[in-house]
Coordinates of C-alpha atoms in Angstrom, one line a residue:
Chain A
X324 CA 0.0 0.0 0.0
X325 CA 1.1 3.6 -0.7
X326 CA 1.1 6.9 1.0
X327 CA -0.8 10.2 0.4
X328 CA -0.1 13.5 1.9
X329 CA -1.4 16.7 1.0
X330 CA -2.0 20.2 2.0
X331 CA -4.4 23.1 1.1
X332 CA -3.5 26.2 2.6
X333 CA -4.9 30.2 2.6
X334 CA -1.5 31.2 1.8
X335 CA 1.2 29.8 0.0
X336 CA 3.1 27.2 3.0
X337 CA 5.6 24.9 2.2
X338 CA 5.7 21.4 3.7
X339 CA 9.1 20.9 4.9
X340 CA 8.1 19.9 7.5
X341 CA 5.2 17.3 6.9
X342 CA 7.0 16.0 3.7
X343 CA 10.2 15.0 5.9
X344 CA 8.7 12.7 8.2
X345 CA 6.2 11.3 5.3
X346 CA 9.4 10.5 3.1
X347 CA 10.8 8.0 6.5
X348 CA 8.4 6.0 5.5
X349 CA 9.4 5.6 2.2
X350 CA 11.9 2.9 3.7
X351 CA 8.9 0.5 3.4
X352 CA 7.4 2.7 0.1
X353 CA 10.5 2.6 -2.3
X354 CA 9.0 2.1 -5.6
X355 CA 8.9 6.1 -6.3
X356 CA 7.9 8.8 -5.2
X357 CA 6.3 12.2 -6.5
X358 CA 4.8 15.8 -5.1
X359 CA 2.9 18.2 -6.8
X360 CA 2.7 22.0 -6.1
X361 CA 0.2 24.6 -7.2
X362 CA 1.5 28.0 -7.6
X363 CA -1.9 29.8 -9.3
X364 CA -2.5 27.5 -12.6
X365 CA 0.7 26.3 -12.6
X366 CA 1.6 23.4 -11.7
X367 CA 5.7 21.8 -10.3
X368 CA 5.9 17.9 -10.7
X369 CA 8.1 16.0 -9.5
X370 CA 8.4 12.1 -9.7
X371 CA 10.9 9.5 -9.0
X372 CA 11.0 6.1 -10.0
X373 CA 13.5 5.5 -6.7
X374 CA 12.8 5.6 -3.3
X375 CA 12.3 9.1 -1.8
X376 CA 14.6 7.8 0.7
X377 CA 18.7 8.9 -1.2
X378 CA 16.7 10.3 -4.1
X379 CA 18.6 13.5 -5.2
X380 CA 15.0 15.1 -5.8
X381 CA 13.4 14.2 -2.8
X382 CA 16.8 15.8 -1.4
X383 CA 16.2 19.0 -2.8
X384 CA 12.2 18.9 -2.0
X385 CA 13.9 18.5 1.5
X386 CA 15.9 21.2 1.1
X387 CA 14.2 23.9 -0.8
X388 CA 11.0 25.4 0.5
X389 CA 8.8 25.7 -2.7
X390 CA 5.5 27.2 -1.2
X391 CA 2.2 26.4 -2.3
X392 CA -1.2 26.5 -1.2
X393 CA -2.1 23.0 -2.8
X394 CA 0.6 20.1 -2.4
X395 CA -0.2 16.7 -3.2
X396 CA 2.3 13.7 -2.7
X397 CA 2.8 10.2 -2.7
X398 CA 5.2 7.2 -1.7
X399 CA 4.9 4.2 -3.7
X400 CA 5.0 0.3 -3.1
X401 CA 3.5 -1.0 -6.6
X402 CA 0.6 -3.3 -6.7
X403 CA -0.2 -2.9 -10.2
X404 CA 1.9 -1.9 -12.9
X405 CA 5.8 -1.9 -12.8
X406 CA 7.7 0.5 -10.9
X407 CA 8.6 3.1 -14.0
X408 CA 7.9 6.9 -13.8
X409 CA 4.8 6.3 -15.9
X410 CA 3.3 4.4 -13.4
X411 CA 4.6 7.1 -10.7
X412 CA 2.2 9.2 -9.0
X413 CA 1.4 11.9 -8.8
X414 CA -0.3 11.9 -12.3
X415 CA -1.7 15.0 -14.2
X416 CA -3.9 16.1 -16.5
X417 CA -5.7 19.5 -18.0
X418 CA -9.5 19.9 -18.2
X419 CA -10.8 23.3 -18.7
X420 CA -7.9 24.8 -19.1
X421 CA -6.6 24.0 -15.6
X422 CA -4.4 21.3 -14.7
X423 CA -5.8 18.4 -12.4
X424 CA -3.2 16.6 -10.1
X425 CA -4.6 12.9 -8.8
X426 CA -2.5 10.7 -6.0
X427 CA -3.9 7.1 -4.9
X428 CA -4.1 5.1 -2.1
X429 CA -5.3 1.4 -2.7
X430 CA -5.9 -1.7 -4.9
X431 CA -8.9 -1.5 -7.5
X432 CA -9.8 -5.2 -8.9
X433 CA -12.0 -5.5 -12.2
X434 CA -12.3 -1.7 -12.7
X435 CA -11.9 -1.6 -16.8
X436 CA -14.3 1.6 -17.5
X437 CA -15.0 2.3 -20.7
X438 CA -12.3 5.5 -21.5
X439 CA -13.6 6.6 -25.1
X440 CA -12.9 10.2 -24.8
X441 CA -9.6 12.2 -24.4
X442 CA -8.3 11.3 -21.0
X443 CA -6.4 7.3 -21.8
X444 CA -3.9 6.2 -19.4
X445 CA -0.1 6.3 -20.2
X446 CA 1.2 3.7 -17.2
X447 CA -0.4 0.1 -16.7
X448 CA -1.8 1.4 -12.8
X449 CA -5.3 1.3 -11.7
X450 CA -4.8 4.1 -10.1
X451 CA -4.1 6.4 -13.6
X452 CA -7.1 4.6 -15.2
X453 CA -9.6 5.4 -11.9
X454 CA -8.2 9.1 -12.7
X455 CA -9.0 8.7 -16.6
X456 CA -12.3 7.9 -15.8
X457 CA -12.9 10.6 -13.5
X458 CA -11.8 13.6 -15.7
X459 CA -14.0 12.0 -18.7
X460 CA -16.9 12.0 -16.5
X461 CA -16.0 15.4 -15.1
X462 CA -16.3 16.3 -18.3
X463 CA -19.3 15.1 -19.7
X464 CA -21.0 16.3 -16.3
X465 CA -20.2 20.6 -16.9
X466 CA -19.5 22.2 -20.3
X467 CA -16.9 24.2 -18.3
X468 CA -15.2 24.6 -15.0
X469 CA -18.0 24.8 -12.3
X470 CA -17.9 26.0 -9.0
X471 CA -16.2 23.7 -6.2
X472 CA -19.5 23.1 -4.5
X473 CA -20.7 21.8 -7.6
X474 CA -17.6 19.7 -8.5
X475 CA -17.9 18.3 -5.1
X476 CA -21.0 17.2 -5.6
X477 CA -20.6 15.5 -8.9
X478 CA -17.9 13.9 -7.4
X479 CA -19.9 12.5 -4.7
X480 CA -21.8 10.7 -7.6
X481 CA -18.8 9.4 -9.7
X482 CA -16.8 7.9 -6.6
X483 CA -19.0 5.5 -5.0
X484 CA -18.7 3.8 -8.4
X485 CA -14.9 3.0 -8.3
X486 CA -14.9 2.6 -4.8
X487 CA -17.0 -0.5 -5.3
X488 CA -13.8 -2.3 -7.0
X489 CA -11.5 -2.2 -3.9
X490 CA -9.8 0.3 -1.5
X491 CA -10.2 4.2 -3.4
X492 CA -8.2 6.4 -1.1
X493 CA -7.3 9.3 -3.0
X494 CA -6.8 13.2 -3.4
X495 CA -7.3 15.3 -6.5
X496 CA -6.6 19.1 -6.9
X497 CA -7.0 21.6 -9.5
X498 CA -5.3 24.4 -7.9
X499 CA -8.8 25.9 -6.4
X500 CA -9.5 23.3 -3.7
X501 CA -8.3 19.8 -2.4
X502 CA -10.7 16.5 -2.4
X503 CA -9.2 13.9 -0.8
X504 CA -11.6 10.5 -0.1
X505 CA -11.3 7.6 2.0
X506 CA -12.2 4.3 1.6
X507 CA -9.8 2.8 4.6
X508 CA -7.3 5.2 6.0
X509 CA -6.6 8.7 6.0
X510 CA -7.2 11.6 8.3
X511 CA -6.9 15.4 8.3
X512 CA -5.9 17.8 10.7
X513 CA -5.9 22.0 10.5
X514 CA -4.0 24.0 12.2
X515 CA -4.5 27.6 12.7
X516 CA -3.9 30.5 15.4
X517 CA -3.4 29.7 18.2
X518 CA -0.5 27.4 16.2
X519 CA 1.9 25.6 18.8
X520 CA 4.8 23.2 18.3
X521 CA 4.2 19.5 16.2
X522 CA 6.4 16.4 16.7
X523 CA 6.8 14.2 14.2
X524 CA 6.2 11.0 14.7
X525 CA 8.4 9.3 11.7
X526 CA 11.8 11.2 13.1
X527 CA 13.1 13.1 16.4
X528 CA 12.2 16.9 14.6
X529 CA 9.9 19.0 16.2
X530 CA 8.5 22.9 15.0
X531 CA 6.8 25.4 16.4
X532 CA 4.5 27.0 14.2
X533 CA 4.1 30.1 16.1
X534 CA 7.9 31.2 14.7
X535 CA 7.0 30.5 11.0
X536 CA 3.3 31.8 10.3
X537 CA 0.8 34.6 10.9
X538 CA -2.3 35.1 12.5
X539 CA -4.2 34.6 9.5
X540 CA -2.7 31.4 8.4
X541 CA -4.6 28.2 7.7
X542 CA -3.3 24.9 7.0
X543 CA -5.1 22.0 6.2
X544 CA -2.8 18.8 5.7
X545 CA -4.3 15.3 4.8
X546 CA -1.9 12.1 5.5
X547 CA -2.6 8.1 5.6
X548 CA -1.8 8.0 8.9
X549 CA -0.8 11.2 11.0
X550 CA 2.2 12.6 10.5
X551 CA 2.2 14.2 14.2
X552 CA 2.3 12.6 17.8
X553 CA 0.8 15.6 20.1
X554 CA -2.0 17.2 17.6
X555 CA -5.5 15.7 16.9
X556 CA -6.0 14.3 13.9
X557 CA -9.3 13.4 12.4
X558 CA -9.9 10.2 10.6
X559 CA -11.9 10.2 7.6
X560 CA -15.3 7.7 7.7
X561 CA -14.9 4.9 5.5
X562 CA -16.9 6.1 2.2
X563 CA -15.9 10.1 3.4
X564 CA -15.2 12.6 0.4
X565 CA -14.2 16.0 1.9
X566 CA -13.1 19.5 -0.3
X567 CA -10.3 21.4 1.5
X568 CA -10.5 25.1 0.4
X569 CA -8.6 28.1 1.9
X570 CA -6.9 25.0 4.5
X571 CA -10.4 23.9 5.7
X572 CA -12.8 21.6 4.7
X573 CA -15.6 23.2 2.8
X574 CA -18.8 22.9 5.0
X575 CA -16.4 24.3 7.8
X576 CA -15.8 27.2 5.7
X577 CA -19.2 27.8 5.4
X578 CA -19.8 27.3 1.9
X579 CA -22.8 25.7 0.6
X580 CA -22.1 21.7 -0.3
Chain B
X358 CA 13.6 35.8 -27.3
X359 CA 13.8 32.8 -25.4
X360 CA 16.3 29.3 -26.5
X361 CA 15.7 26.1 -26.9
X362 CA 18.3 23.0 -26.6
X363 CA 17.1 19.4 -27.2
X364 CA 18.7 15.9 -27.5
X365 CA 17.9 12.6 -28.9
X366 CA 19.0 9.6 -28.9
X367 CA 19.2 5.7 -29.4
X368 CA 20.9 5.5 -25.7
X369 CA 19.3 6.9 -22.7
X370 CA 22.2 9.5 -22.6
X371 CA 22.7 12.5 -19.7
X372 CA 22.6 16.2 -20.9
X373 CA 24.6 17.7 -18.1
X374 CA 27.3 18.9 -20.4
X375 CA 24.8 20.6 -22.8
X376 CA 23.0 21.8 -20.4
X377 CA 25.7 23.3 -18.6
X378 CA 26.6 25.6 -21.0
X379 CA 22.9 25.8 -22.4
X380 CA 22.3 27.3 -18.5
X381 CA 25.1 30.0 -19.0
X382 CA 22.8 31.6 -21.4
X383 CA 20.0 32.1 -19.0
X384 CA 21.7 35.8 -17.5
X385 CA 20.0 36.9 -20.3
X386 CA 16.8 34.6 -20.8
X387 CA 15.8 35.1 -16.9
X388 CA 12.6 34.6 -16.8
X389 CA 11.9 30.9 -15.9
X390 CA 13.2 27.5 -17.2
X391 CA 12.0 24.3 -17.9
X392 CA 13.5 21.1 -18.7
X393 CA 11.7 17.7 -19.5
X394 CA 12.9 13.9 -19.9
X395 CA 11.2 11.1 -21.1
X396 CA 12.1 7.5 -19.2
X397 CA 10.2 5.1 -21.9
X398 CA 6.4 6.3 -21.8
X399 CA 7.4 8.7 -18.3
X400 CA 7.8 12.4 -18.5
X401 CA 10.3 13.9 -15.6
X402 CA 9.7 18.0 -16.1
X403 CA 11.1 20.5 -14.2
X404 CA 10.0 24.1 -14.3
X405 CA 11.1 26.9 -12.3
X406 CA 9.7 30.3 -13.0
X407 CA 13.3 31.8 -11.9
X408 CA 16.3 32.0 -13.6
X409 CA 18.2 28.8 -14.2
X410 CA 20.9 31.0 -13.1
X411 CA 20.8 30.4 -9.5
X412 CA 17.6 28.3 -9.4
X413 CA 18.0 25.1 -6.9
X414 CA 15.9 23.0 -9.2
X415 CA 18.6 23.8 -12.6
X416 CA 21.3 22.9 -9.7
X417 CA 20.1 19.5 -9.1
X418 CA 19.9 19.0 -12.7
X419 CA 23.3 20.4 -13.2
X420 CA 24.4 17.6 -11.0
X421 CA 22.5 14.6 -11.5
X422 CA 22.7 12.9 -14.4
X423 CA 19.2 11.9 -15.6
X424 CA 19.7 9.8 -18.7
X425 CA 16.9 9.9 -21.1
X426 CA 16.8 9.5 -24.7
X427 CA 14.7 12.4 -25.1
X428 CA 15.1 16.0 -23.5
X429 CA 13.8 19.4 -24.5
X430 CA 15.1 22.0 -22.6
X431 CA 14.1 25.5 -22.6
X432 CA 15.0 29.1 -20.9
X433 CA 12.5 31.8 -21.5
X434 CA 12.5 35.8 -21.5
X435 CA 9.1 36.4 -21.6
X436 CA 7.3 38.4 -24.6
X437 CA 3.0 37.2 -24.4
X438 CA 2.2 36.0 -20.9
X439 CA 3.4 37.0 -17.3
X440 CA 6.4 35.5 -15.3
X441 CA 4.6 32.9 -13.5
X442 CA 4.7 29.1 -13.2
X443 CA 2.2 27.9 -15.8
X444 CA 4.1 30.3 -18.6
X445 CA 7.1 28.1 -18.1
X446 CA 7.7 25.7 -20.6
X447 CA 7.9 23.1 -22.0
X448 CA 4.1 22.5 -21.6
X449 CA 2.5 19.0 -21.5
X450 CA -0.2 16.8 -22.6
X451 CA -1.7 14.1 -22.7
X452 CA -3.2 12.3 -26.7
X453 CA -3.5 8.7 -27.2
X454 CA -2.1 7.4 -24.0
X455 CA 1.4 9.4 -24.4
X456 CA 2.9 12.2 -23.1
X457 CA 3.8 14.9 -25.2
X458 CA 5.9 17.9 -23.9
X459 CA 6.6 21.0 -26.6
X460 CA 9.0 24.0 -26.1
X461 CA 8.5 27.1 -28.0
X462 CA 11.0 30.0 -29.3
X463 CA 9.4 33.3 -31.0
X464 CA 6.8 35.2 -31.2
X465 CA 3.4 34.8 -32.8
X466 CA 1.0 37.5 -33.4
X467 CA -2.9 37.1 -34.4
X468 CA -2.3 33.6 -34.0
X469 CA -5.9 33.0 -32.6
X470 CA -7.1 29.3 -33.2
X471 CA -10.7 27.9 -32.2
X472 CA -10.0 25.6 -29.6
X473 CA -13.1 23.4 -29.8
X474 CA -11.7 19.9 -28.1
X475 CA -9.6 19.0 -25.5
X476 CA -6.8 21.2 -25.7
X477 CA -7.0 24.7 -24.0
X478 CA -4.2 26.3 -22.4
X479 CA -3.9 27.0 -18.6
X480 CA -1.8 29.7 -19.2
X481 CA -1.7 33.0 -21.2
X482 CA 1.4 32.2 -23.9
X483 CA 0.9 32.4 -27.5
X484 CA 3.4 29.0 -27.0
X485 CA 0.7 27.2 -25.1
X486 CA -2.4 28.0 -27.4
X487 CA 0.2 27.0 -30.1
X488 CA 0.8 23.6 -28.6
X489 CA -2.8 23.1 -27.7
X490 CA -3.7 23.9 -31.4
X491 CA -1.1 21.4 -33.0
X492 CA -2.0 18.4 -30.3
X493 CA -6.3 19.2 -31.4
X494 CA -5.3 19.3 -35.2
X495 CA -3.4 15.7 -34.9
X496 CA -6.2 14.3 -32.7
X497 CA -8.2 15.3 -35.8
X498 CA -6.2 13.9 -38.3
X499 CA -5.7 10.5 -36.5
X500 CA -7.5 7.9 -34.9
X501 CA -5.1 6.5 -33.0
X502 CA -1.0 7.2 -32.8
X503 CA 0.5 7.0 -36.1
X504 CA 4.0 6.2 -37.1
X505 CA 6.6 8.7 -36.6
X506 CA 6.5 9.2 -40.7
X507 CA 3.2 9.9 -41.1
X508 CA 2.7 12.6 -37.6
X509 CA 5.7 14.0 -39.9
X510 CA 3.5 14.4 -42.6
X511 CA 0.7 15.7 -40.3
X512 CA 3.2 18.1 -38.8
X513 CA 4.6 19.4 -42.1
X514 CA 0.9 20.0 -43.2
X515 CA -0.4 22.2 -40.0
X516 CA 3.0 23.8 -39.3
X517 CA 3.1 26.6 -41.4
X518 CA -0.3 27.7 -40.7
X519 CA 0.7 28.7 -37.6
X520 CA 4.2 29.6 -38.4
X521 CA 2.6 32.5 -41.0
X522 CA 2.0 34.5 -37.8
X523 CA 5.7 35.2 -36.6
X524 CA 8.5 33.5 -35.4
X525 CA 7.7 29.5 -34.8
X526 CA 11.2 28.0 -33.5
X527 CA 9.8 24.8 -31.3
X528 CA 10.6 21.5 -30.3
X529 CA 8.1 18.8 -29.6
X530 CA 8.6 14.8 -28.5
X531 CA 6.1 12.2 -27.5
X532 CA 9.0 10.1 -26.6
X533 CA 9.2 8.0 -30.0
X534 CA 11.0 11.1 -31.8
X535 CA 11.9 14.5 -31.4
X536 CA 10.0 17.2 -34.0
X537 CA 12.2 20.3 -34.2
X538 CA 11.0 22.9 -36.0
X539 CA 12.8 26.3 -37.7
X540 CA 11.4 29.7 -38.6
X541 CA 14.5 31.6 -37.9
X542 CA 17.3 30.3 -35.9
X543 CA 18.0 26.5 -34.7
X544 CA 21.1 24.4 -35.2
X545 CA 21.6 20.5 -35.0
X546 CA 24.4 18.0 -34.6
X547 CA 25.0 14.4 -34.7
X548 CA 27.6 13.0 -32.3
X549 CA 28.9 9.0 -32.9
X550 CA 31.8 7.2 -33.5
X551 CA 34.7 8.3 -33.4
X552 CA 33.8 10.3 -30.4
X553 CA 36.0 13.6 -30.0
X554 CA 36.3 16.3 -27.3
X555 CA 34.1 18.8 -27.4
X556 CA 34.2 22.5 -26.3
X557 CA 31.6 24.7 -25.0
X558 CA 31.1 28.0 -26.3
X559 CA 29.5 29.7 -23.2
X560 CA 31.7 28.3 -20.3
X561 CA 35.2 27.2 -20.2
X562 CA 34.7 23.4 -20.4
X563 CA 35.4 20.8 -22.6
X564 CA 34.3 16.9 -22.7
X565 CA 36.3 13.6 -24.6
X566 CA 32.9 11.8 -25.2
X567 CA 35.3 9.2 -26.5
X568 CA 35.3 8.3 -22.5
X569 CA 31.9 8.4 -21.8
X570 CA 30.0 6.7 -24.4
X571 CA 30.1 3.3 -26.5
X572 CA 30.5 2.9 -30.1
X573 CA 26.7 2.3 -31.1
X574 CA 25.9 5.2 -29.4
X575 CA 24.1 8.2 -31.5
X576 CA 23.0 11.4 -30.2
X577 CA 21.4 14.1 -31.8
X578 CA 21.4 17.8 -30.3
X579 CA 19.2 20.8 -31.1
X580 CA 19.7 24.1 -30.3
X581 CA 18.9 27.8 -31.0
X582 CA 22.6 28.5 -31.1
X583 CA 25.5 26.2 -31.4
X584 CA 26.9 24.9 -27.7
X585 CA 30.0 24.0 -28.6
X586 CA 32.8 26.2 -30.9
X587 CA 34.4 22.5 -32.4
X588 CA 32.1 21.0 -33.8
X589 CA 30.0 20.9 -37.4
X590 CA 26.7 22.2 -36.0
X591 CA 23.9 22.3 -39.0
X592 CA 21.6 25.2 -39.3
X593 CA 17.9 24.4 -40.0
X594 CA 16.9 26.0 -43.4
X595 CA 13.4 28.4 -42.6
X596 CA 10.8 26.7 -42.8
X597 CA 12.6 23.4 -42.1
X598 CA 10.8 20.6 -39.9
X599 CA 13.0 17.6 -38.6
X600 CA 12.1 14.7 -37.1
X601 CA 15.1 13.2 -35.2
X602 CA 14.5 9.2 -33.9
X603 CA 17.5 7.1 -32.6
X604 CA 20.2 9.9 -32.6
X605 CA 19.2 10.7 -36.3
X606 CA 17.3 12.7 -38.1
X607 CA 14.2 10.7 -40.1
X608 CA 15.8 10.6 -43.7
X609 CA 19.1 10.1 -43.0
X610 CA 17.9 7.2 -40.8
X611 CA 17.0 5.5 -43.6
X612 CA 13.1 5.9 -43.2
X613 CA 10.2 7.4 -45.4
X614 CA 9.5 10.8 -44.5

């Protein structure tokens, strides 16, 4: 099984932090790795065949603090499909003139969809195809990019469906909001003021917040398992699909769903 | 006006060298980079919306020797479109379960194609609509991916359409062969047996490729400007579209073009 993390945030944030103790545990998950960051419309990819652990990109990920407010990654141990960079998430695509960025969680069994518009898999992975599938029906569902309310609920129609073929834990972003779903395991925490010190709980390195944000700041950040040992995470409901916007889930943020 | 530098060949090869001196060039082309590599059906890209001069990301790739048989490189100073991620290219997408990355040089004006299908840009380049003109007009022409001789054809038939409105210096690769393209300025070189030492023309260095390669090996490399100032580099006629497989270009290869 693989890893997600990912983080929507109401300002750009970089995830130092988070991604160092998620990559440990790329000791078990060393059949690539990959991280996505939004900066506006654009997107940076980066994805690695090799383990995140001694990978000279996961280095500099480690190293350089791109911020973003939408960062989607992943740590791979292959179920289906061999371990190449196609088959490395996470994987991206542009609909409406915005690109979509999809990571996976999960074993799907005797999901062959019918893909007969533009959105065809590269890799052999379940996981690119379930994606493929999505965007096409995203697309036949709104002549152009609809509101995020709107997305989520289409969504809310379209998942159940792939979920039905095995474990679906995923997160999709377009740069306007995170939606991250659970079929098994994942769980979300936000942190905002008053912000106080996190411990990892993959490696001895602790933070305090307080030094590195403002008042204003909001950070939502989604992970497998949590990342922390002295905050309190939330674990998603088996079947759960939740949009993070502005680094809080949408209902939260008082927006119609 | 931005430069372009591309390689391919019939060895996953590394482009350090080239790109080394290719990098030198960005003082003056400051406004982002991009560089992509295919791994078989994988894309690697890396895009930085800072100069390669200094960037962390073009330091990483100045030091880690990514071997690909297909690479498209480009350093941009920005004429249509702001300095901002999703202006950087090369751009990606997706068309018959391939990747296809595309690099632009030049400037188009009026250039204002109805984009109808699948294909619309995220950004605000003339490069981009470009791209997302050319991948529409082969989904048009095509059911499914043709040979590299016949998207030649196809190429050679919708190029100069767009190239009518300005300057249309571009490389494009779905990682089967690299399409370069010349309105005003592009150069191109085949290295193979015997190997010799090259020198570059923007930095004080010099390579024996003799000692880093094996006598099958055959590399092609594209650029705006010559890289090195010892070797026979060919200028592209105007007008002139190449398609370079295997370290080659098409006709000299031996195939139907």
């Amino acid at each position: 099984m693989c890893q997600l993390l990912g983080l929507n945030a109401n300002v750009p944030t970089d995830i130092v932090f988070s991604f160092t103790g998620f990559a440990c545990r790329a000791e078990e998950h060393k059949d690539g790795f990959g991280i996505a960051f939004f900066e506006q419309r654009g997107v940076r990819l980066f994805v690695d065949p090799a383990s995140a652990v001694g990978s000279p990109v996961a280095d500099m990920i480690r190293r350089y603090p791109i911020r973003s407010s939408h960062i989607l990654a992943h740590i791979r141990k292959a179920t289906q499909g061999r371990v190449a960079l196609e088959n490395t998430h996470p994987f991206v695509r542009e609909l409406w003139g915005r690109y979509w960025v999809f990571a996976h969680n999960g074993n799907l069994v005797g999901h062959a969809p019918r893909l007969h518009a533009s959105f065809q898999p590269v890799g052999q992975t379940d996981s690119e195809r379930a994606f493929c599938w999505l965007m096409q029906e995203l697309a036949k569902a709104h002549a152009a990019l609809p509101s995020v309310p709107e997305l989520t609920a289409t969504l809310r129609e379209l998942v159940p469906g792939v979920a039905a073929h095995g474990t679906f834990n995923f997160m999709l972003s377009n740069g306007e909001a995170l939606w991250a779903h659970a079929s098994t395991r994942l769980a979300w925490i936000v942190r905002q003021q008053p912000f106080g010190r996190a411990q990892l709980q993959d490696r001895d390195l602790s933070i305090d917040f307080a030094e590195h944000t403002t008042p204003q700041d909001r950070v939502a950040v989604i992970a497998t398992e949590p990342l922390t040992t002295n905050e309190a995470w939330t674990a998603f409901a088996p079947g759960e699909l939740i949009a993070f916007v502005d680094g809080a889930p949408l209902a939260a943020a008082g927006a119609a769903a």
